[in-house]
Structure formats: structure tokens, C-alpha cells
Coordinates of C-alpha atoms in Angstrom, one line a residue:
X619 CA 81.9 117.6 91.9
X620 CA 80.6 114.4 93.3
X621 CA 82.6 111.2 93.1
X622 CA 80.4 109.0 91.1
X623 CA 81.8 106.1 89.2
X624 CA 81.2 108.0 86.0
X625 CA 83.3 110.9 87.4
X626 CA 86.1 108.6 88.5
X627 CA 86.2 106.8 85.2
X628 CA 86.5 110.2 83.4
X629 CA 89.7 111.0 85.2
X630 CA 91.7 108.2 83.5
X631 CA 92.3 108.1 79.8
X632 CA 94.3 105.4 78.0
X633 CA 97.3 107.8 77.7
X634 CA 96.8 110.4 80.4
X635 CA 95.2 111.1 83.8
X636 CA 93.6 114.2 85.3
X637 CA 95.6 116.0 87.9
X638 CA 92.7 115.7 90.3
X639 CA 93.8 112.1 91.1
X640 CA 96.9 113.6 92.9
X641 CA 95.3 116.7 94.5
X642 CA 91.7 115.9 95.6
X643 CA 91.4 115.0 99.3
X644 CA 88.0 113.3 98.6
X645 CA 89.7 111.0 96.1
X646 CA 92.4 110.2 98.6
X647 CA 89.8 109.2 101.2
X648 CA 88.1 107.0 98.6
X649 CA 91.4 105.4 97.7
X650 CA 91.9 104.4 101.4
X651 CA 88.6 102.4 101.1
X652 CA 88.6 101.0 97.6
X653 CA 92.3 100.3 97.2
X654 CA 93.9 100.0 100.6
X655 CA 90.6 98.6 102.0
X656 CA 90.6 95.8 99.3
X657 CA 94.1 95.0 98.1
X658 CA 96.7 92.8 99.7
X659 CA 99.1 95.3 101.4
X660 CA 102.6 94.5 102.7
X661 CA 102.6 94.7 106.5
X662 CA 106.1 93.6 107.4
X663 CA 108.5 90.6 107.5
X664 CA 108.1 87.8 109.9
X665 CA 111.7 88.3 111.1
X666 CA 110.5 91.6 112.7
X667 CA 108.4 89.5 115.1
X668 CA 110.6 86.5 115.9
X669 CA 109.2 85.5 119.3
X670 CA 105.7 85.3 120.8
X671 CA 104.7 88.8 121.9
X672 CA 107.0 90.6 119.5
X673 CA 105.0 93.2 117.5
X674 CA 105.5 95.6 114.6
X675 CA 103.2 98.5 114.0
X676 CA 102.3 99.9 110.6
X677 CA 99.4 101.1 108.5
X678 CA 97.0 99.7 106.0
X679 CA 96.1 102.9 104.2
X680 CA 94.7 105.1 106.9
X681 CA 94.3 102.3 109.5
X682 CA 96.8 101.7 112.3
X683 CA 97.5 97.9 112.7
X684 CA 99.8 95.7 114.7
X685 CA 101.6 92.6 113.3
X686 CA 102.3 90.2 116.2
X687 CA 103.7 86.8 116.7
X688 CA 101.0 84.8 118.7
X689 CA 101.6 82.1 121.3
X690 CA 101.1 79.4 118.7
X691 CA 103.8 80.9 116.5
X692 CA 101.4 82.2 113.9
X693 CA 101.4 85.8 112.6
X694 CA 98.4 87.8 113.5
X695 CA 97.4 91.3 112.3
X696 CA 95.0 93.3 114.4
X697 CA 93.8 96.9 114.4
X698 CA 95.7 99.0 117.0
X699 CA 92.6 99.9 119.0
X700 CA 91.2 98.9 122.4
X701 CA 87.4 98.3 122.2
X702 CA 86.8 100.0 125.6
X703 CA 87.6 103.7 124.9
X704 CA 89.4 103.3 121.5
X705 CA 92.9 103.9 122.7
X706 CA 95.9 102.7 120.7
X707 CA 97.1 99.6 122.6
X708 CA 100.8 99.8 121.7
X709 CA 102.9 102.8 120.6
X710 CA 104.2 103.1 117.1
X711 CA 107.3 101.1 116.3
X712 CA 108.6 97.7 117.3
X713 CA 108.5 96.0 120.7
X714 CA 107.5 93.1 122.8
X715 CA 104.2 93.0 124.6
X716 CA 104.8 89.8 126.6
X717 CA 102.1 87.1 126.8
X718 CA 99.2 89.5 126.1
X719 CA 98.2 93.0 125.1
X720 CA 97.5 95.4 127.9
X721 CA 95.7 98.7 127.1
X722 CA 97.6 101.6 128.9
X723 CA 94.3 103.4 129.7
X724 CA 92.2 101.0 131.8
X725 CA 94.2 97.8 131.7
X726 CA 91.9 95.8 129.6
X727 CA 93.9 92.8 128.3
X728 CA 93.8 90.7 125.2
X729 CA 95.4 87.5 123.9
X730 CA 98.0 87.9 121.2
X731 CA 95.3 87.2 118.6
X732 CA 93.3 90.1 119.9
X733 CA 90.7 88.0 121.8
X734 CA 89.4 89.6 125.0
X735 CA 91.2 88.2 128.0
X736 CA 90.3 90.3 131.1
X737 CA 89.1 93.6 132.4
X738 CA 89.6 95.0 136.0
X739 CA 86.7 95.0 138.4
X740 CA 84.4 92.9 136.3
X741 CA 81.7 93.0 139.0
X742 CA 80.9 96.5 137.7
X743 CA 80.1 94.9 134.4
X744 CA 77.7 92.3 135.7
X745 CA 74.0 92.7 134.9
X746 CA 74.9 94.6 131.7
X747 CA 75.2 93.6 128.0
X748 CA 78.9 93.1 128.4
X749 CA 79.9 89.7 127.0
X750 CA 83.7 89.0 126.9
X751 CA 83.1 86.5 124.2
X752 CA 81.4 89.0 121.9
X753 CA 83.8 90.4 119.2
X754 CA 82.9 93.9 120.1
X755 CA 85.0 93.5 123.2
X756 CA 88.1 92.2 121.5
X757 CA 90.8 93.8 119.4
X758 CA 89.5 93.4 115.9
X759 CA 91.5 91.2 113.4
X760 CA 92.2 92.3 109.9
X761 CA 90.1 90.2 107.6
X762 CA 92.8 88.2 105.9
X763 CA 96.5 87.6 106.5
X764 CA 98.9 85.9 104.0
X765 CA 102.6 85.1 104.2
X766 CA 104.7 84.6 101.1
X767 CA 108.3 83.5 101.7
X768 CA 108.3 85.3 105.1
X769 CA 106.7 88.5 103.7
X770 CA 103.5 89.3 105.5
X771 CA 100.6 90.9 103.6
X772 CA 97.1 91.7 104.9
X773 CA 93.8 92.5 103.2
X774 CA 90.9 94.3 104.9
X775 CA 88.5 92.6 102.5
X776 CA 87.0 89.3 103.6
X777 CA 86.7 88.1 100.0
X778 CA 88.8 88.5 96.9
X779 CA 91.8 86.9 95.1
X780 CA 94.3 85.0 97.2
X781 CA 97.7 86.6 97.9
X782 CA 99.7 84.7 95.2
X783 CA 97.0 85.3 92.6
X784 CA 97.2 89.0 93.5
X785 CA 101.0 89.2 93.3
X786 CA 101.0 87.5 89.9
X787 CA 104.3 87.9 88.1
X788 CA 106.0 90.0 90.8
X789 CA 106.0 87.1 93.2
X790 CA 109.1 86.0 91.3
X791 CA 111.0 89.1 92.6
X792 CA 110.3 88.0 96.2
X793 CA 111.4 84.5 95.3
X794 CA 114.7 85.8 93.8
X795 CA 115.4 88.0 96.9
X796 CA 115.0 84.9 99.1
X797 CA 116.8 82.6 96.8
X798 CA 119.9 84.8 96.9
X799 CA 120.3 83.4 100.4
X800 CA 122.1 80.0 100.5
X801 CA 119.3 78.8 102.9
X802 CA 116.5 80.6 101.1
X803 CA 115.6 83.0 103.9
X804 CA 116.1 86.7 104.6
X805 CA 115.6 88.9 107.6
X806 CA 115.1 92.6 108.2
X807 CA 118.4 94.0 109.6
X808 CA 120.6 97.0 109.8
X809 CA 118.0 99.7 110.7
X810 CA 115.3 101.4 108.7
X811 CA 115.3 104.8 106.9
X812 CA 112.1 106.8 107.0
X813 CA 111.5 109.7 104.6
X814 CA 108.5 112.0 104.6
X815 CA 107.7 113.2 101.1
X816 CA 105.5 116.2 100.3
X817 CA 103.6 114.5 97.5
X818 CA 100.9 112.1 96.6
X819 CA 101.6 108.4 97.0
X820 CA 101.1 107.5 93.4
X821 CA 103.9 109.7 92.2
X822 CA 106.5 107.4 93.8
X823 CA 105.1 104.3 92.1
X824 CA 105.3 106.1 88.7
X825 CA 108.8 107.2 89.2
X826 CA 110.1 103.7 90.1
X827 CA 109.9 102.7 86.4
X828 CA 110.4 106.2 84.9
X829 CA 113.7 105.7 83.0
X830 CA 113.5 109.1 81.4
X831 CA 114.1 111.0 84.6
X832 CA 117.3 109.3 85.7
X833 CA 120.0 111.3 83.8
X834 CA 118.0 114.5 84.3
X835 CA 116.9 114.5 87.9
X836 CA 120.1 112.9 89.1
X837 CA 122.5 114.9 87.0
X838 CA 124.2 116.6 90.0
X839 CA 125.0 113.3 91.7
X840 CA 126.2 111.7 88.4
X841 CA 128.5 114.7 87.7
X842 CA 129.8 114.5 91.3
X843 CA 130.5 110.8 91.1
X844 CA 132.3 111.1 87.8
X845 CA 134.4 114.0 89.0
X846 CA 135.4 112.1 92.2
X847 CA 136.2 109.0 90.2
X848 CA 138.4 111.0 87.8
X849 CA 140.2 112.6 90.8
X850 CA 141.0 109.3 92.4
X851 CA 141.5 107.3 89.2
X852 CA 139.0 104.6 90.0
X853 CA 135.2 103.9 90.2
X854 CA 134.5 102.2 93.5
X855 CA 131.1 100.7 94.3
X856 CA 129.9 103.9 96.1
X857 CA 130.5 106.0 93.0
X858 CA 129.4 103.3 90.5
X859 CA 125.9 103.1 91.9
X860 CA 125.6 106.9 91.8
X861 CA 127.1 107.2 88.3
X862 CA 124.7 104.5 86.9
X863 CA 121.9 107.1 86.6
X864 CA 124.0 108.9 84.0
X865 CA 123.7 106.4 81.2
X866 CA 122.6 107.9 77.8
X867 CA 119.1 107.5 76.6
X868 CA 120.2 104.7 74.3
X869 CA 120.9 102.6 77.3
X870 CA 117.6 103.1 78.9
X871 CA 115.7 102.4 75.7
X872 CA 117.1 98.9 75.7
X873 CA 115.8 98.0 79.1
X874 CA 112.7 95.8 79.5
X875 CA 109.6 96.9 81.4
X876 CA 107.0 94.4 82.5
X877 CA 103.5 95.1 83.7
X878 CA 101.0 92.9 85.4
X879 CA 97.4 93.1 86.6
X880 CA 96.7 95.1 89.8
X881 CA 99.3 97.7 89.0
X882 CA 102.4 95.5 89.5
X883 CA 105.5 95.3 87.4
X884 CA 109.3 95.3 87.3
X885 CA 112.1 97.0 85.5
X886 CA 115.2 95.3 84.2
X887 CA 118.4 95.9 86.2
X888 CA 120.8 98.6 85.2
X889 CA 124.0 96.9 86.5
X890 CA 125.5 94.1 84.4
X891 CA 125.3 90.9 86.5
X892 CA 128.1 89.3 84.5
X893 CA 130.4 92.2 85.2
X894 CA 129.4 92.0 88.9
X895 CA 130.6 88.4 89.1
X896 CA 134.2 89.7 88.8
X897 CA 134.1 91.8 92.0
X898 CA 135.2 90.1 95.2
X899 CA 131.8 90.5 97.0
X900 CA 129.8 88.9 94.1
X901 CA 132.4 86.2 93.7
X902 CA 132.1 85.2 97.3
X903 CA 128.3 85.3 97.0
X904 CA 128.4 83.0 94.0
X905 CA 130.6 80.5 95.7
X906 CA 128.2 80.3 98.7
X907 CA 125.2 79.9 96.4
X908 CA 127.0 77.3 94.2
X909 CA 127.7 75.2 97.3
X910 CA 124.1 75.3 98.3
X911 CA 122.4 75.0 94.9
X912 CA 125.1 74.1 92.3
X913 CA 126.7 76.4 89.8
X914 CA 124.0 76.3 87.2
X915 CA 121.2 77.3 89.7
X916 CA 123.5 79.9 91.3
X917 CA 124.0 81.6 88.0
X918 CA 120.3 81.6 87.4
X919 CA 119.6 83.3 90.7
X920 CA 122.2 86.0 90.3
X921 CA 121.4 86.4 86.7
X922 CA 117.8 87.6 87.4
X923 CA 118.7 91.2 87.2
X924 CA 115.8 93.5 88.3
X925 CA 116.3 97.1 89.4
X926 CA 112.9 98.0 90.9
X927 CA 109.8 95.9 91.3
X928 CA 106.4 97.5 92.0
X929 CA 103.9 95.8 94.3
X930 CA 101.2 98.3 93.9
X931 CA 99.9 99.6 97.2
X932 CA 102.8 98.1 99.1
X933 CA 106.1 99.4 97.7
X934 CA 109.1 98.2 95.9
X935 CA 111.4 95.3 96.7
X936 CA 114.9 95.6 95.2
X937 CA 116.3 92.1 94.8
X938 CA 119.9 92.9 93.9
X939 CA 120.5 95.1 96.9
X940 CA 118.1 93.5 99.3
X941 CA 115.7 96.3 100.1
X942 CA 112.0 96.9 100.3
X943 CA 110.9 100.5 100.0
X944 CA 107.5 100.5 101.8
X945 CA 105.2 103.3 100.7
X946 CA 102.6 104.5 103.2
X947 CA 100.1 107.3 102.1
X948 CA 99.4 109.8 104.9
X949 CA 97.3 112.4 103.2
X950 CA 96.6 113.6 99.6
X951 CA 100.0 115.4 99.6
X952 CA 102.1 113.5 102.2
X953 CA 103.7 110.1 101.8
X954 CA 105.9 108.2 104.2
X955 CA 108.6 105.9 102.6
X956 CA 110.2 103.3 104.8
X957 CA 113.4 101.7 103.5
X958 CA 113.9 98.2 105.0
X959 CA 117.2 96.4 104.3
X960 CA 117.4 92.6 104.3
X961 CA 120.2 90.3 105.3
X962 CA 120.6 87.1 103.3
X963 CA 120.9 84.3 105.8
X964 CA 124.0 82.2 105.2
X965 CA 125.5 84.6 102.7
X966 CA 128.9 86.2 103.3
X967 CA 128.9 89.3 105.6
X968 CA 130.3 91.4 102.7
X969 CA 127.0 90.9 100.8
X970 CA 125.0 92.5 103.6
X971 CA 127.6 95.3 104.0
X972 CA 127.3 96.1 100.4
X973 CA 123.5 96.3 100.8
X974 CA 123.9 98.7 103.7
X975 CA 126.3 100.8 101.5
X976 CA 123.7 101.0 98.8
X977 CA 121.0 102.0 101.2
X978 CA 123.2 104.8 102.7
X979 CA 124.4 106.1 99.3
X980 CA 121.2 105.9 97.4
X981 CA 118.2 105.8 99.8
X982 CA 119.3 107.7 102.8
X983 CA 117.6 111.0 103.5
X984 CA 121.1 112.6 103.5
X985 CA 122.3 110.8 100.3
X986 CA 123.1 112.6 97.1
X987 CA 120.4 110.8 95.2
X988 CA 117.1 110.4 97.0
X989 CA 116.7 114.2 97.8
X990 CA 116.7 114.8 94.0
X991 CA 113.6 112.6 93.7
X992 CA 111.9 114.0 96.8
X993 CA 112.4 117.5 95.4
X994 CA 110.8 116.8 92.0
X995 CA 107.9 114.9 93.6
X996 CA 107.1 118.0 95.7
X997 CA 107.3 120.1 92.5
X998 CA 104.8 117.8 90.8
X999 CA 102.5 118.3 93.7
X1000 CA 102.9 122.1 93.7
X1001 CA 102.6 122.4 90.0
X1002 CA 99.4 120.4 89.9
X1003 CA 97.8 122.8 92.3
X1004 CA 98.0 125.6 89.8
X1005 CA 95.7 126.5 86.9
X1006 CA 98.5 125.7 84.4
X1007 CA 96.7 122.7 82.9
X1008 CA 94.5 119.7 83.9
X1009 CA 96.0 116.6 82.3
X1010 CA 99.1 114.5 83.0
X1011 CA 100.8 113.0 79.9
X1012 CA 101.6 109.2 79.8
X1013 CA 101.9 109.1 76.0
X1014 CA 105.4 107.6 75.5
X1015 CA 105.0 104.5 73.3
X1016 CA 101.3 104.4 74.0
X1017 CA 99.6 101.8 71.9
X1018 CA 102.7 99.7 71.3
X1019 CA 102.7 97.6 74.4
X1020 CA 102.9 93.8 73.7
X1021 CA 100.7 91.3 75.4
X1022 CA 102.7 88.4 77.0
X1023 CA 101.7 85.6 79.4
X1024 CA 100.1 87.1 82.5
X1025 CA 100.9 90.7 81.5
X1026 CA 102.4 93.3 79.1
X1027 CA 105.9 94.1 78.0
X1028 CA 107.2 97.4 76.5
X1029 CA 108.9 97.6 73.2
X1030 CA 111.1 100.4 74.5
X1031 CA 112.6 100.9 77.9
X1032 CA 111.5 104.6 78.0
X1033 CA 107.8 103.6 77.5
X1034 CA 105.3 104.8 80.0
X1035 CA 103.6 101.4 80.1
X1036 CA 104.1 101.1 83.9
X1037 CA 102.2 104.3 84.5
X1038 CA 99.4 103.4 82.2
X1039 CA 99.2 100.0 83.8
X1040 CA 99.1 101.5 87.3
X1041 CA 96.2 103.7 86.4
X1042 CA 94.3 101.0 84.7
X1043 CA 94.5 99.1 88.0
X1044 CA 93.6 102.3 89.9
X1045 CA 90.5 102.7 87.8
X1046 CA 89.5 99.1 88.4
X1047 CA 89.9 99.4 92.1
X1048 CA 88.1 102.7 92.3
X1049 CA 85.2 101.4 90.3
X1050 CA 85.2 98.2 92.3
X1051 CA 85.9 96.2 89.1
X1052 CA 88.2 93.2 88.8
X1053 CA 90.9 92.7 86.1
X1054 CA 88.9 89.7 84.8
X1055 CA 85.8 91.8 84.4
X1056 CA 87.7 94.6 82.6
X1057 CA 89.3 92.1 80.2
X1058 CA 85.9 90.6 79.4
X1059 CA 84.6 93.9 78.0

């Protein structure tokens, strides 16, 4: 079956999607061009490249790129390719390249913005069409780079909406993460977890706001946490954050889900911020923020209680526990998730220590929680490869979503509004339509 726009459009209904969107390698290849080749995608945080020559490698869809701090202090993003023989210029990971890039194959060198600098034995290139000023002989730059509060995004499309317009309502989640620092700045710290998942990349985004799965998928960790708490007669933080998934359906139904254009959205927090103020860590954090911003503003900052935010195509920042789960598609059935933890500059050390605890207990590959999700994601992938049916249901509270400024809001916290919103965006990207065009129909 050819991938015409008519075919692609037929795969998404208002309340369901065809399983082919998760299993067809051809669709995956097209997603890399029409979604990851167009949208603003999170590259990294500027704190990962503090000094000129510092670099961080990552991917924009299926493209290897390098984020680097140039000599003028600006952030550049270039494709990780030498124009001579096509070799990757720097290895995967973080490092320092010095004053210029140097290809390990033939020692061609490039300025930190990718511009051609030099090549050995240039006399051998005389009387040829070699022109060091021609872009074909430089490391190619990604079309656009944008920085929002220190978070670096890049778009492979030369034209399109600006970064802030693209982020829309979820920019406030990045703001809140930064504002939780008494000086308004954060930095990546404490190491990074990487988890390889045997599933399509879109499943992770859907699950981030799937409130129906929590008490079911995570039943074993909830039972373990409650058993341990009963045994020791208390519910310390490590057990509290595991036990939180076990709330009854009535609890989840009361949560608010917001959805915005381009597939973004956020879910209301599951931990009561007022109750958190009574613990020593939150109290010390409040004092530090109150000294910087005043008590009223400090309460506003800590009162913005969001559990997961979805920046479609990039991942999920978690403001309360200072994380960014970066989602990188590798193939139609393989996804790499990178969990970055952020330190709030100027905040008490205990706040960062709590964030590390959350990362280890909830997001670590060896935790009692994340493996539950990874297992069911893989089962979704495996089940959708069978002949057991063709359509994926997204019917919960369909047709009841309320329009609000800049987006939609659910009338019930178990609504599948986020999933429907994500696939509405998926369809627009895949058909090369804009949200404005869709709304005008």
C-alpha cells in the first residue's frame, strides 16, 4: 500500500488510529522527514556545553547532530559529518573538541560553527573545483536553532513557526522549572539514565498522560511500597512516590489534562503541593524562593503542580522533580529514552538530592516502576503485529473536550484527549498541514 496523503489520512479517526502507525517501517521513515524534519526538537541544555569547544551529541529523528559552544559563546548545531568522506567527526557522547573540529579520518578541520578551516596538503587540491568557502566543504548547520530559558531546540526546516509559537502553552512548564531556582537558572547534573525500549516512539507520549494505566500497570510497586510502609510504620519519600500510582480511579478522574497544538500538553500533578510544604526539603526550598522573589511569588511557583508535560517530538519535562525525559526514535520498534536531571541553581542541596532520589526510584532502568511501563510498551508492539485487530481505541470521553484559550481541556482526568490531540498533530505533520490550516476547514 503506497503512502499517499489519502492513505495517511485514513489511518487517523477522531477516536481511534490504525495500528499501522506503530508498525509500518515506511511510515516511520516518513515521520523522520515530516515530523522530525520539520518540528522544533529538543537538542540539549546549554549547561551541557559550558565553554567554547564543549559539545553534546544527539539525534534529530534519524540524523546525528552535534550541539557545540562556538568561540563567540553562541550555541551551534551541526550535522555530525565530515564533508570529505562522510565520517562522523566526533564520537557519541559529551566532550571537548578544543578550538576546532578535526575529522579523525584525514584531519580536515572546521571552525566550531562548522565552517571549513583547513585540509592537509592543499596543493593536491589546486586546479580542481575545490573551494574551501563553498558550503559543500563545511560541516552543514541545522537550519534553525532556538534557545528558550537555556533549553536548546533545533529545526531542520528553514521556514515555519518560531520556537515560542511552536511550544505554545507548554513553554510555561519550562518557565516553572527554571523559576524554581532562586536565580532562575538550571543545569544538567547528576548523570543521565538511558533506557532502550522495544516499542514505537509514539507509545511513550501516549502513556505520559494515560491516567488509567497507573494503578494497573504499577500494581506490584504500589503493593510493595505499601507493604514496606506498613512494616516500618511510616511512608518516607522513596515509598510515597511509588505508592502515588495506587490512587483509586476517583482520584485520577479529578485531574486536569490540557492539550495544545502540535501535540503538546500537560497533566496536573499527583502530589499535593500544599502538603509538600510541610516537609523539610520543600520548606527550605520555599524559604530560598521567598528570599529571592517574595512569599507570594514563591507560593505561585511551587503551586504550579504539573506531573508530566509533553513537548511532542522532544520528550517530557517534569517540573516538580527537575527532569527531562528525552525521547529519541531509533526504528519503528525501538526507542531510546534519556532521562536528564536538572539542578536548580541557588536552591538548597537537599532539593537536588530529592530529584536524584526520584530519578533512581522511578526512572532508573533498575527501578521498581519504569520496567512496568517498558514491559507493557513492548507488549503493545508485539500485540499490534498480530492479526487480532486493526484499530487502537481512543474513545474515553471523546467528543466532550472543552475549547479554552490556546488549546483544549478535558472534563475528566481519565479522558484520552491527549492521545487524540497527539494524533491530530501527527496527521497535520504527515500531511504537511499547519494547525491554522486545519482549524480553517
